[in-house]
Coordinates of C-alpha atoms and ligand atoms in Angstrom, one line a residue:
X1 CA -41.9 8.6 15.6
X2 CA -44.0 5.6 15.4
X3 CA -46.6 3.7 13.1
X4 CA -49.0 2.7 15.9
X5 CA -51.8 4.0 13.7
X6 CA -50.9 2.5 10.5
X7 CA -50.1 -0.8 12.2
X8 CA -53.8 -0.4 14.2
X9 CA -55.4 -0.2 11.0
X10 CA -53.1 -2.1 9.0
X11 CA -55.2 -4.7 8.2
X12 CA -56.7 -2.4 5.7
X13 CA -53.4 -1.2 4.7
X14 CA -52.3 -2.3 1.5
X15 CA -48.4 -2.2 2.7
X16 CA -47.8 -2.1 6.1
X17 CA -44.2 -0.6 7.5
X18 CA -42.5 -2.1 10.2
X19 CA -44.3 -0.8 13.0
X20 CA -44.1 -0.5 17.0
X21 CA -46.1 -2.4 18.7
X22 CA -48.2 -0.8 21.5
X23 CA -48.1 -1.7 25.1
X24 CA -51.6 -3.3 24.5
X25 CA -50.5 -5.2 21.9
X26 CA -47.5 -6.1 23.6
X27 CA -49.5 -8.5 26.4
X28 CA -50.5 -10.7 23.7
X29 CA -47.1 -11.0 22.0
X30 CA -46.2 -14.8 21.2
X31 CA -43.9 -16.2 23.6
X32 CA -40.1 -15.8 23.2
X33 CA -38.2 -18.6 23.2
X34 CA -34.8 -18.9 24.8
X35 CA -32.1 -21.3 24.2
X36 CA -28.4 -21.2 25.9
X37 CA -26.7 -25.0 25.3
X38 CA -24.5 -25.2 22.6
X39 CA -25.3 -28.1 21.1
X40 CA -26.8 -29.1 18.3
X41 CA -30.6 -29.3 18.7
X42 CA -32.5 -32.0 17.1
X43 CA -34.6 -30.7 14.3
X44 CA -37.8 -29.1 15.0
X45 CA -40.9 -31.0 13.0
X46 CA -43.5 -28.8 11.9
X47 CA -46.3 -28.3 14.3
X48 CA -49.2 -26.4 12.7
X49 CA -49.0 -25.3 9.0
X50 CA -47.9 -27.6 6.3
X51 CA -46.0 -30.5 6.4
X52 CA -41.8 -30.0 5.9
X53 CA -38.6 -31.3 6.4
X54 CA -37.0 -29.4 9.1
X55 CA -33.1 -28.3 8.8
X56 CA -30.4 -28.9 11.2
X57 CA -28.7 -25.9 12.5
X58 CA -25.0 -27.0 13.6
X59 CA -24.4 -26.2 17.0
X60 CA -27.8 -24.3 17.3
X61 CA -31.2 -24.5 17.1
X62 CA -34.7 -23.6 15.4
X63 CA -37.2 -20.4 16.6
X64 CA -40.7 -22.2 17.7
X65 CA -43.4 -19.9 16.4
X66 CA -47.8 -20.2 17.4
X67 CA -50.2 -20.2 14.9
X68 CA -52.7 -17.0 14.9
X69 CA -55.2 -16.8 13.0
X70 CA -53.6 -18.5 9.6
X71 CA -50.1 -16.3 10.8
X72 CA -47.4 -18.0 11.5
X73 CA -45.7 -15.9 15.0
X74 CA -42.0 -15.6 16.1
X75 CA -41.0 -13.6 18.7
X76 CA -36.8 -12.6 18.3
X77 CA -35.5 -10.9 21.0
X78 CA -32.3 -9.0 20.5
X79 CA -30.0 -9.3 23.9
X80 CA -26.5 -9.7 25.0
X81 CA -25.1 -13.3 24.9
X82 CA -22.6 -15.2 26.3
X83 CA -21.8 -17.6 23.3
X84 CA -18.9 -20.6 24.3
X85 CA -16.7 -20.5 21.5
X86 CA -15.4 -23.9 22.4
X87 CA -14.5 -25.7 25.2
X88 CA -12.1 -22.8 27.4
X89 CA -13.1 -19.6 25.8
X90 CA -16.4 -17.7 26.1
X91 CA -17.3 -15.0 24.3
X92 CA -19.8 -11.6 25.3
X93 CA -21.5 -11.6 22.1
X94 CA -24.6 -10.1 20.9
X95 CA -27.7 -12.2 19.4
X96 CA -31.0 -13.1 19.5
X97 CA -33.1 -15.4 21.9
X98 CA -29.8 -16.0 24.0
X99 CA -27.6 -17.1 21.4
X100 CA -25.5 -16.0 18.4
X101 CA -26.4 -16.7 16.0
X102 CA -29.9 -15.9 16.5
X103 CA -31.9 -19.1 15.9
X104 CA -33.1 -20.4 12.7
X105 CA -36.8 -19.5 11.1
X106 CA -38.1 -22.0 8.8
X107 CA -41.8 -21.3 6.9
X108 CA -43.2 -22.6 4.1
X109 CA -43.3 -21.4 0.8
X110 CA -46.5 -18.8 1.1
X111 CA -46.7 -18.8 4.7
X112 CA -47.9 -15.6 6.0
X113 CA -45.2 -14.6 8.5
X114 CA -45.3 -12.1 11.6
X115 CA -42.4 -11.7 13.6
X116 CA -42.0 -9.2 16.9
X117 CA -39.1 -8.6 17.3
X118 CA -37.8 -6.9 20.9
X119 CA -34.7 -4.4 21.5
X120 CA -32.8 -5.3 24.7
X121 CA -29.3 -3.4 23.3
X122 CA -28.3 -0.4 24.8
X123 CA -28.7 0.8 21.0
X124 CA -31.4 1.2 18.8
X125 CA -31.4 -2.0 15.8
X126 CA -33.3 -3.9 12.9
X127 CA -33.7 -6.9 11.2
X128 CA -33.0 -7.0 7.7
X129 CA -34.3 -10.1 6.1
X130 CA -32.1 -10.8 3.7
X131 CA -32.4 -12.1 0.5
X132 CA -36.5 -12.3 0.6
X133 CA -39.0 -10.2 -1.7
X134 CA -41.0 -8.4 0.5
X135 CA -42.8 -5.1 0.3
X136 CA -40.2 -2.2 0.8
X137 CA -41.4 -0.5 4.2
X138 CA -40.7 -4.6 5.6
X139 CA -37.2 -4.6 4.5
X140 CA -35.4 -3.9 7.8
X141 CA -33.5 -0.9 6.6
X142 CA -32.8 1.8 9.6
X143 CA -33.5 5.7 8.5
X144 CA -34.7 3.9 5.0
X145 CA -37.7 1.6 5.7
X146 CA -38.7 2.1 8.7
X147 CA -37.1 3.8 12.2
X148 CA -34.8 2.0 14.6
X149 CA -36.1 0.0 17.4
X150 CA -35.0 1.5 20.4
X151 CA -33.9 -0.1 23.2
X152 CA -36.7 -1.6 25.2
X153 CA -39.3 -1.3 22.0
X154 CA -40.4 -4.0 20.3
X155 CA -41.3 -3.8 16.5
X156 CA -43.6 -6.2 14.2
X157 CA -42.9 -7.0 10.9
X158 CA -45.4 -9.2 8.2
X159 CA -45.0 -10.6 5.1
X160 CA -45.6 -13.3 3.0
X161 CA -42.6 -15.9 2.4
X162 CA -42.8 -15.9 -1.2
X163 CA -40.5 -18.4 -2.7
X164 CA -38.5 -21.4 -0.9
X165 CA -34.7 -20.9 -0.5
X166 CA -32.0 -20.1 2.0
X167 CA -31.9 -16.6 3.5
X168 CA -30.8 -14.8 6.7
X169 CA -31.5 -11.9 8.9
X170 CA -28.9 -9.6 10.5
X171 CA -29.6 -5.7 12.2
X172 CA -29.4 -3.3 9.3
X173 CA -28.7 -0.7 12.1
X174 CA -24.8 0.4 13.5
X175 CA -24.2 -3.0 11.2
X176 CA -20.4 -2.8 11.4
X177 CA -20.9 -3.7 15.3
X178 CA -23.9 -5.3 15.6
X179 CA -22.6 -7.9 12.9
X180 CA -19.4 -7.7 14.5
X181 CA -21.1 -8.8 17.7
X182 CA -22.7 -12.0 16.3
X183 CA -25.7 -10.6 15.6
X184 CA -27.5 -12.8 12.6
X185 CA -29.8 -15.6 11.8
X186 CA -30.6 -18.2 9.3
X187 CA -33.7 -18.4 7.4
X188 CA -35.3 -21.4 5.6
X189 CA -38.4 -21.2 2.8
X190 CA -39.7 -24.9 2.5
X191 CA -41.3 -25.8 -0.7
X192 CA -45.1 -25.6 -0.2
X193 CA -44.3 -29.6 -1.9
X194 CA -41.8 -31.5 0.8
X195 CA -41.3 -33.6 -1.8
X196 CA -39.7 -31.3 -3.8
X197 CA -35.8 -30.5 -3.4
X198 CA -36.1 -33.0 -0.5
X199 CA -33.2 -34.8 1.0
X200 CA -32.5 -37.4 4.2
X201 CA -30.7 -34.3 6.2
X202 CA -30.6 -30.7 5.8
X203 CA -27.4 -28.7 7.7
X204 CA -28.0 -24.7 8.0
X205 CA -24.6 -22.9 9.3
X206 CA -23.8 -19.1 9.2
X207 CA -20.1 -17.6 9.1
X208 CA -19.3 -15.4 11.5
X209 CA -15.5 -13.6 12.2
X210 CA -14.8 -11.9 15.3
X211 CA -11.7 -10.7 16.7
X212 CA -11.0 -11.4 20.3
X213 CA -7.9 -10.5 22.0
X214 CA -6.4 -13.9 23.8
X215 CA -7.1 -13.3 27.1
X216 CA -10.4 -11.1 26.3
X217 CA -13.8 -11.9 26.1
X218 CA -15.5 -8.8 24.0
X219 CA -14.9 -8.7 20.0
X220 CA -13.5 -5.7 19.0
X221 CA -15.7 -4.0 16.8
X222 CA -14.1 -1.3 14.9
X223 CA -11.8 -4.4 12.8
X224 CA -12.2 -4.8 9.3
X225 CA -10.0 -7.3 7.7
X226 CA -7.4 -9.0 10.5
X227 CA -9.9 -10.9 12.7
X228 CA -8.6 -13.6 14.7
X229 CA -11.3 -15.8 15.3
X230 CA -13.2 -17.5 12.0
X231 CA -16.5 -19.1 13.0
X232 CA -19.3 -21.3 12.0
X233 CA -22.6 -20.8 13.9
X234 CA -20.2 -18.7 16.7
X235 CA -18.2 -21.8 17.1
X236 CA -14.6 -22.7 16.5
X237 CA -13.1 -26.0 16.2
X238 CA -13.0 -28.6 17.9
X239 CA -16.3 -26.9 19.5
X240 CA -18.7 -27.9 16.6
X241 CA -20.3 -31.0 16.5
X242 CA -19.5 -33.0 13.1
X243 CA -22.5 -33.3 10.8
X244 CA -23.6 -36.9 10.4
X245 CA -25.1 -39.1 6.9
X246 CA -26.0 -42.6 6.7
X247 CA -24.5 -44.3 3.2
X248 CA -25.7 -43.4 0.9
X249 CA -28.4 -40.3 1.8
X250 CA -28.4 -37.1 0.4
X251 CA -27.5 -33.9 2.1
X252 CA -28.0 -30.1 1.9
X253 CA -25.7 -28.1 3.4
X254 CA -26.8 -24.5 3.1
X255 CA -23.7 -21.8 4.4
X256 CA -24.6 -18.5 4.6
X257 CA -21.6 -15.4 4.6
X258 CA -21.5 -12.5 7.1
X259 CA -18.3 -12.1 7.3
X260 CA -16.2 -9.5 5.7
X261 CA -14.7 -11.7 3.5
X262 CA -15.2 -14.7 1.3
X263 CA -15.0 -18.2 2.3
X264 CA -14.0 -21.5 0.2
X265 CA -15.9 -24.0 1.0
X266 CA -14.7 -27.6 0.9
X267 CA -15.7 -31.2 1.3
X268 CA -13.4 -34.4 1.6
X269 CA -14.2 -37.6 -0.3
X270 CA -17.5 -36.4 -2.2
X271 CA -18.3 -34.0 -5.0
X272 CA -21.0 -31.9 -4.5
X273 CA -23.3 -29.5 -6.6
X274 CA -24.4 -26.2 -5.8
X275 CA -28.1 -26.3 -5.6
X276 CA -29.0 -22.9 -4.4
X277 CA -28.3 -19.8 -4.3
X278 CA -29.2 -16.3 -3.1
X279 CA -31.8 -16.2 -5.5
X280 CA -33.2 -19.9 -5.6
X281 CA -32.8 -22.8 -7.0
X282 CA -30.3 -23.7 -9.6
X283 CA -31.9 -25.5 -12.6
X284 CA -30.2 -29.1 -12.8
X285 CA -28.9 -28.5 -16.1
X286 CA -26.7 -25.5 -14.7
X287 CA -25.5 -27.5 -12.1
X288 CA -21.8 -28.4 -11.8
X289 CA -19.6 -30.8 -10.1
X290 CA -17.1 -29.3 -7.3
X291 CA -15.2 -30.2 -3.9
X292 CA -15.1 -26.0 -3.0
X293 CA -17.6 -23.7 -3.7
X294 CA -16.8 -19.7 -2.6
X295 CA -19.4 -17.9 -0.5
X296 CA -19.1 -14.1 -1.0
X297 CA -19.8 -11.8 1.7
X298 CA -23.7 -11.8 2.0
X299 CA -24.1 -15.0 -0.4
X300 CA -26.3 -18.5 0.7
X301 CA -24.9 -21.2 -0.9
X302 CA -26.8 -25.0 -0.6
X303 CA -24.5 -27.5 -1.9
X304 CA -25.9 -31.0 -2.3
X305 CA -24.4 -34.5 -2.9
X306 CA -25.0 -38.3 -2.0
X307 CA -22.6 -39.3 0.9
X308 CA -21.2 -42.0 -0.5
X309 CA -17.9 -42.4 0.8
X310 CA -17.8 -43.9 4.5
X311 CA -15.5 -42.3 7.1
X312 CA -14.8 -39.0 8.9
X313 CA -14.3 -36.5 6.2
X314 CA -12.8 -33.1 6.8
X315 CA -15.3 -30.2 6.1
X316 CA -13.8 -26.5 6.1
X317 CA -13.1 -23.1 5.1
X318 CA -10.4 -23.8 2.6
X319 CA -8.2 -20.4 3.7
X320 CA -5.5 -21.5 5.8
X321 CA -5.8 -19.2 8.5
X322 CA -9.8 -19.5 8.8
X323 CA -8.7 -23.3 10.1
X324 CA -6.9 -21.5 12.8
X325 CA -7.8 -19.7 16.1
X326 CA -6.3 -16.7 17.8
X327 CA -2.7 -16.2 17.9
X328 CA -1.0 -16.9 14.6
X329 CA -1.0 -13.3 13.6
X330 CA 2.9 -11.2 13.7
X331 CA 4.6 -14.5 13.8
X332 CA 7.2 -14.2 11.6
X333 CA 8.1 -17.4 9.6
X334 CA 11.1 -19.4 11.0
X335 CA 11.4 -22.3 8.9
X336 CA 15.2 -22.8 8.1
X337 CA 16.8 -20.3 10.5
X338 CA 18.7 -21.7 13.0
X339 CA 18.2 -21.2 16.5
X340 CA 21.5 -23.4 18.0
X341 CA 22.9 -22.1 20.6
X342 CA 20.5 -18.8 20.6
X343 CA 17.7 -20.6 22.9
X344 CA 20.2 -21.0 25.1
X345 CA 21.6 -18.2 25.6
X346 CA 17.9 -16.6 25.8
X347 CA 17.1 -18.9 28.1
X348 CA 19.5 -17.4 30.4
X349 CA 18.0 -14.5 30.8
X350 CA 14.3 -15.1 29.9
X351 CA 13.6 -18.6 31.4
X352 CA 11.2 -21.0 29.4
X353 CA 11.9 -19.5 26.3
X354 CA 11.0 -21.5 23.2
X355 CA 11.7 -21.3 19.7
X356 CA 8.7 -21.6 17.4
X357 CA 8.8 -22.8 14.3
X358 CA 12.2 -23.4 13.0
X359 CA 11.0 -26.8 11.3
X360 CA 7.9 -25.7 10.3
X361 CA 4.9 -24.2 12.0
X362 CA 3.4 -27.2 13.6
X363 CA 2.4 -26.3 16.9
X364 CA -0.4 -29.0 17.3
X365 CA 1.6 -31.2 19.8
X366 CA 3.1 -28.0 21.7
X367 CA 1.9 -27.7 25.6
X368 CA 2.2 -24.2 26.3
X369 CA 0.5 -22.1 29.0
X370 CA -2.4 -19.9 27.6
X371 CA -3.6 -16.9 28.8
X372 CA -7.2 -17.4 30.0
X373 CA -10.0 -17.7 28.0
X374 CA -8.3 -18.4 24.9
X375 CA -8.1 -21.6 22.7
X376 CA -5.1 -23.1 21.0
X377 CA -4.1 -22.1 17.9
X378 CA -4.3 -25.6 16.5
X379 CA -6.1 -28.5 18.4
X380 CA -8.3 -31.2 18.2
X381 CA -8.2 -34.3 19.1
X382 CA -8.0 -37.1 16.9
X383 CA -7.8 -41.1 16.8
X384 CA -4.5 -40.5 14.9
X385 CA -3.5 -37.9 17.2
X386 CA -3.9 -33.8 17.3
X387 CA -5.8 -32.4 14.2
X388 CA -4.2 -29.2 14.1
X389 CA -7.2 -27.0 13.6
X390 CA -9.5 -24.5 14.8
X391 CA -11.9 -22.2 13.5
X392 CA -13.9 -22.8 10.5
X393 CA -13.7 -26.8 10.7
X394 CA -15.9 -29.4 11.4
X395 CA -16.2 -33.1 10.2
X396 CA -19.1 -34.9 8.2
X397 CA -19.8 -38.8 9.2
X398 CA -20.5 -41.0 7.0
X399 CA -21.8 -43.9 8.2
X400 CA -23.5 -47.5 7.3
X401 CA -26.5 -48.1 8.8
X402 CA -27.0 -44.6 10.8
X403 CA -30.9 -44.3 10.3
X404 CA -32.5 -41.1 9.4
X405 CA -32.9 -38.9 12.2
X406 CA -30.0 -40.3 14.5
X407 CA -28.0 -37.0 15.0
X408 CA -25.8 -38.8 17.3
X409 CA -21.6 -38.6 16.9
X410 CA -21.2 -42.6 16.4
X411 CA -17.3 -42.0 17.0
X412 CA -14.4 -42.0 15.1
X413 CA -14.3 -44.3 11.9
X414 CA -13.0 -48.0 12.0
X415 CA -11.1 -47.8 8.4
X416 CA -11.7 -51.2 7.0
X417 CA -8.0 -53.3 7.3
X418 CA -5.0 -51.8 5.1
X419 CA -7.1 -48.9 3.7
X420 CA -5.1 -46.5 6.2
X421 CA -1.8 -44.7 4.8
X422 CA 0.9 -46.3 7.0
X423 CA 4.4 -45.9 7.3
X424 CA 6.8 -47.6 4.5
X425 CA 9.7 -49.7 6.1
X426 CA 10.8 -51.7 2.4
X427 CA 12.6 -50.8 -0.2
X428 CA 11.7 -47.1 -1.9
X429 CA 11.6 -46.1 -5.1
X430 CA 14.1 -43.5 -6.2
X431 CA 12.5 -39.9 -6.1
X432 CA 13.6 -37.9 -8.9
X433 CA 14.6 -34.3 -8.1
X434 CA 13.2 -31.3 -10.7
X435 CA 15.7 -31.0 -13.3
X436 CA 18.4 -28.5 -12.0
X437 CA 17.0 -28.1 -8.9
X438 CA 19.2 -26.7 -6.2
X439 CA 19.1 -29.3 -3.0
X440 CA 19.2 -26.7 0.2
X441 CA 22.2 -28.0 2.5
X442 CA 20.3 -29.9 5.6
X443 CA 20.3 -27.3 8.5
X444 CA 23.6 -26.2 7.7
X445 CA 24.7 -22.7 6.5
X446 CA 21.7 -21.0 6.1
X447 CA 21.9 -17.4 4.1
X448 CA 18.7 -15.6 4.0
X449 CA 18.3 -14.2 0.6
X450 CA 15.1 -12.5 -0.8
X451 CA 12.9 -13.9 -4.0
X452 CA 13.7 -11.7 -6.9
X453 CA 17.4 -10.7 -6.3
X454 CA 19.2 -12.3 -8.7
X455 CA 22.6 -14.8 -8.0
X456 CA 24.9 -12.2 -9.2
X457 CA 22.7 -9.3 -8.4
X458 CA 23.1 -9.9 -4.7
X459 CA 26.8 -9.8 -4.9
X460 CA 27.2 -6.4 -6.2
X461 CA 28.2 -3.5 -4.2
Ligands
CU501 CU1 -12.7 -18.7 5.3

């Protein structure tokens, strides 16, 4: 069932439900804009409309939109994608516009907004557009608000932007796999002041989680907890670009959480407050110093601070294993058994077998065969040698004399002489042990005995 008469007469209408939009009025949509390269895109200045300061969407890019009429016109198309993950792995994702994410909207604070959006999934979909106060039969909601677009159709939805902030849009149709298929986009209300909130650079990035067999190039979309793959903007590290500062600016960086599970947030060598929320703004005097702020599943959170600190600081999801790409799942732990003699006699029957992590897990320096189109575990090359990480990690730049606007990677950081920790030749301090700690005998006997059973405990028959 459609709205084509409501949305005919709609400008009568007092609320005006998502609506088809007829072949007629199809020939006139605005133009929809495609972008495949997977780097950053510089930031878009405003054309028509008021004056802003555009964001920077990590490793992707910001929806151009025509001016009709006092409307401000997107066109989103939702398609199949092929996304690079990083360097050696690509992904069949779904998105908008040729990439997932879908790319970023940005409007002013009372813009009027129109957005067509077209179905190229074999499945019907929505948009959802989360987080902003719209009338209900706008709200993107399948079965609730409005019906589902079906493939081929294309839908129009209008509102009014009414309050600045940091929201997203995602399907609110088969959303388990649809979001599970990179399908999401960010979503930025200027104020209708740019002088207000405004900062020297302004970093937009969505979380995404997929899980993608090594070897495979389609999520699986039925997973609910144990992905393998933990993204920012659909790329893993050492496939996102750092974000850059000059000393001394100040800099939003607005995360938004579609994942299915929470992510802590953390910056190296600055504190930071959070300065908005799903809601708004947060007044100053409820603001509070941090280094790690959590983003729930389907939070926004903009956390601001003054880079002040020069160097290459580490930015990242502070869960281990979200630092991490494919493969470090059902490996047991290793550290202290010994494999003497064992390798060997493996080796004899299974040539090239290795043992893995009997000193630890450190597999950053390891050259093993992959399977194809799959990325190492832990990578990343540094000027101090391999980083060790992957997933959701990227760096932030902070440099003297970078000028507002240069987005370009000025290299790795030349530490000023002595500031860099080095290894200690003299004379060491002694290093007292924890009263009545145990020392374990190095790599000798090594018995195996589970937390919780008690010394004599374990002896009794
Ligand atoms: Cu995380």
């Amino acid at each position: 069932m459609t709205n084509r008469r409501s949305f005919l007469t709609g400008a009568g209408a007092t609320m005006l439900g998502a609506s088809l939009v007829s072949k007629a009025g199809a020939a006139s949509l605005p133009e929809a804009h495609v972008h495949t390269s997977s780097a950053t895109a510089a930031p878009l200045a405003p054309g028509a409309g008021r004056p802003y300061n555009p964001v920077v969407t990590l490793n992707g890019w910001t929806l151009p939109w025509r001016m009709k009429d006092g409307v401000k016109e997107f066109h989103l198309v939702a398609e199949p994608v092929v996304r690079e993950l990083a360097p050696g792995m690509q992904a069949n994702l779904w998105g908008y516009n040729g990439q997932s994410p879908g790319p970023t909207i940005e409007v002013v604070e009372s813009d009027r907004v129109r957005i067509f959006v077209t179905n190229r999934l074999p499945e019907h979909t929505s948009v959802h557009w989360h987080g902003q106060l719209l009338p209900c039969g706008m709200d993107g909601v399948t079965g609730l608000t409005q019906p589902g677009i079906g493939p081929g159709k294309t839908f129009v939805y209008e509102f009014v932007a009414r309050h600045a902030g940091t929201f997203m849009y995602h399907p609110h149709a088969d959303e388990m796999q649809q979001m599970a298929m990179g399908m999401m986009g960010f979503w930025v209300t200027h104020p209708k002041n740019p002088r207000q909130h405004a900062v020297d650079r302004d970093y937009v990035m969505l979380l995404q989680s997929y899980d993608i067999d090594p070897g495979s190039y389609t999520p699986r979309t039925n997973t609910m907890l144990d992905f393998n793959l933990w993204a920012i903007n659909s790329r893993v590290f050492p496939g996102l670009d750092p974000m850059l500062a000059g000393l001394g600016e100040k800099v939003r960086i607005r995360v938004g959480n579609l994942t299915m599970t929470n992510h802590p947030i953390h910056l190296h060598g600055h504190r930071f407050e959070v300065a908005g929320t799903d809601g708004g703004w947060v007044p100053k005097s409820a603001r509070w110093p941090e280094v790690t702020t959590d983003v729930a599943v389907g939070q926004m959170r903009a956390i601001e601070f003054v880079a002040d600190a020069p160097g290459d600081w580490a930015f990242h999801c502070h869960k281990s294993h979200h630092t991490m790409n494919a493969m470090g799942h059902d490996v047991p732990t290793l550290i202290g058994v010994d494999h003497r003699g064992v390798a060997e006699k493996i080796n004899r029957l299974v040539p090239g077998y290795m043992v893995m992590g009997d000193k630890g897990g450190s597999m950053g320096d390891m050259k093993m065969a992959l399977p194809e189109n799959t990325l190492p575990m832990m990578s990343g090359d540094g000027p101090f040698g391999n980083l060790e990480m992957g997933g959701m990690f990227t760096l932030l730049k902070v440099r003297e004399g970078l000028t507002r606007g240069d987005y370009r990677d000025p290299g790795w950081y030349r530490h000023p002489p002595g500031s860099v920790a080095r290894e200690w030749s003299g004379e060491l301090l002694p290093a007292p042990s924890a009263p009545g700690a145990a020392r374990a005998p190095a790599s000798e006997a090594l018995e195996v005995r589970k937390p919780g059973a008690g010394h004599g405990a374990a002896h009794e028959h």
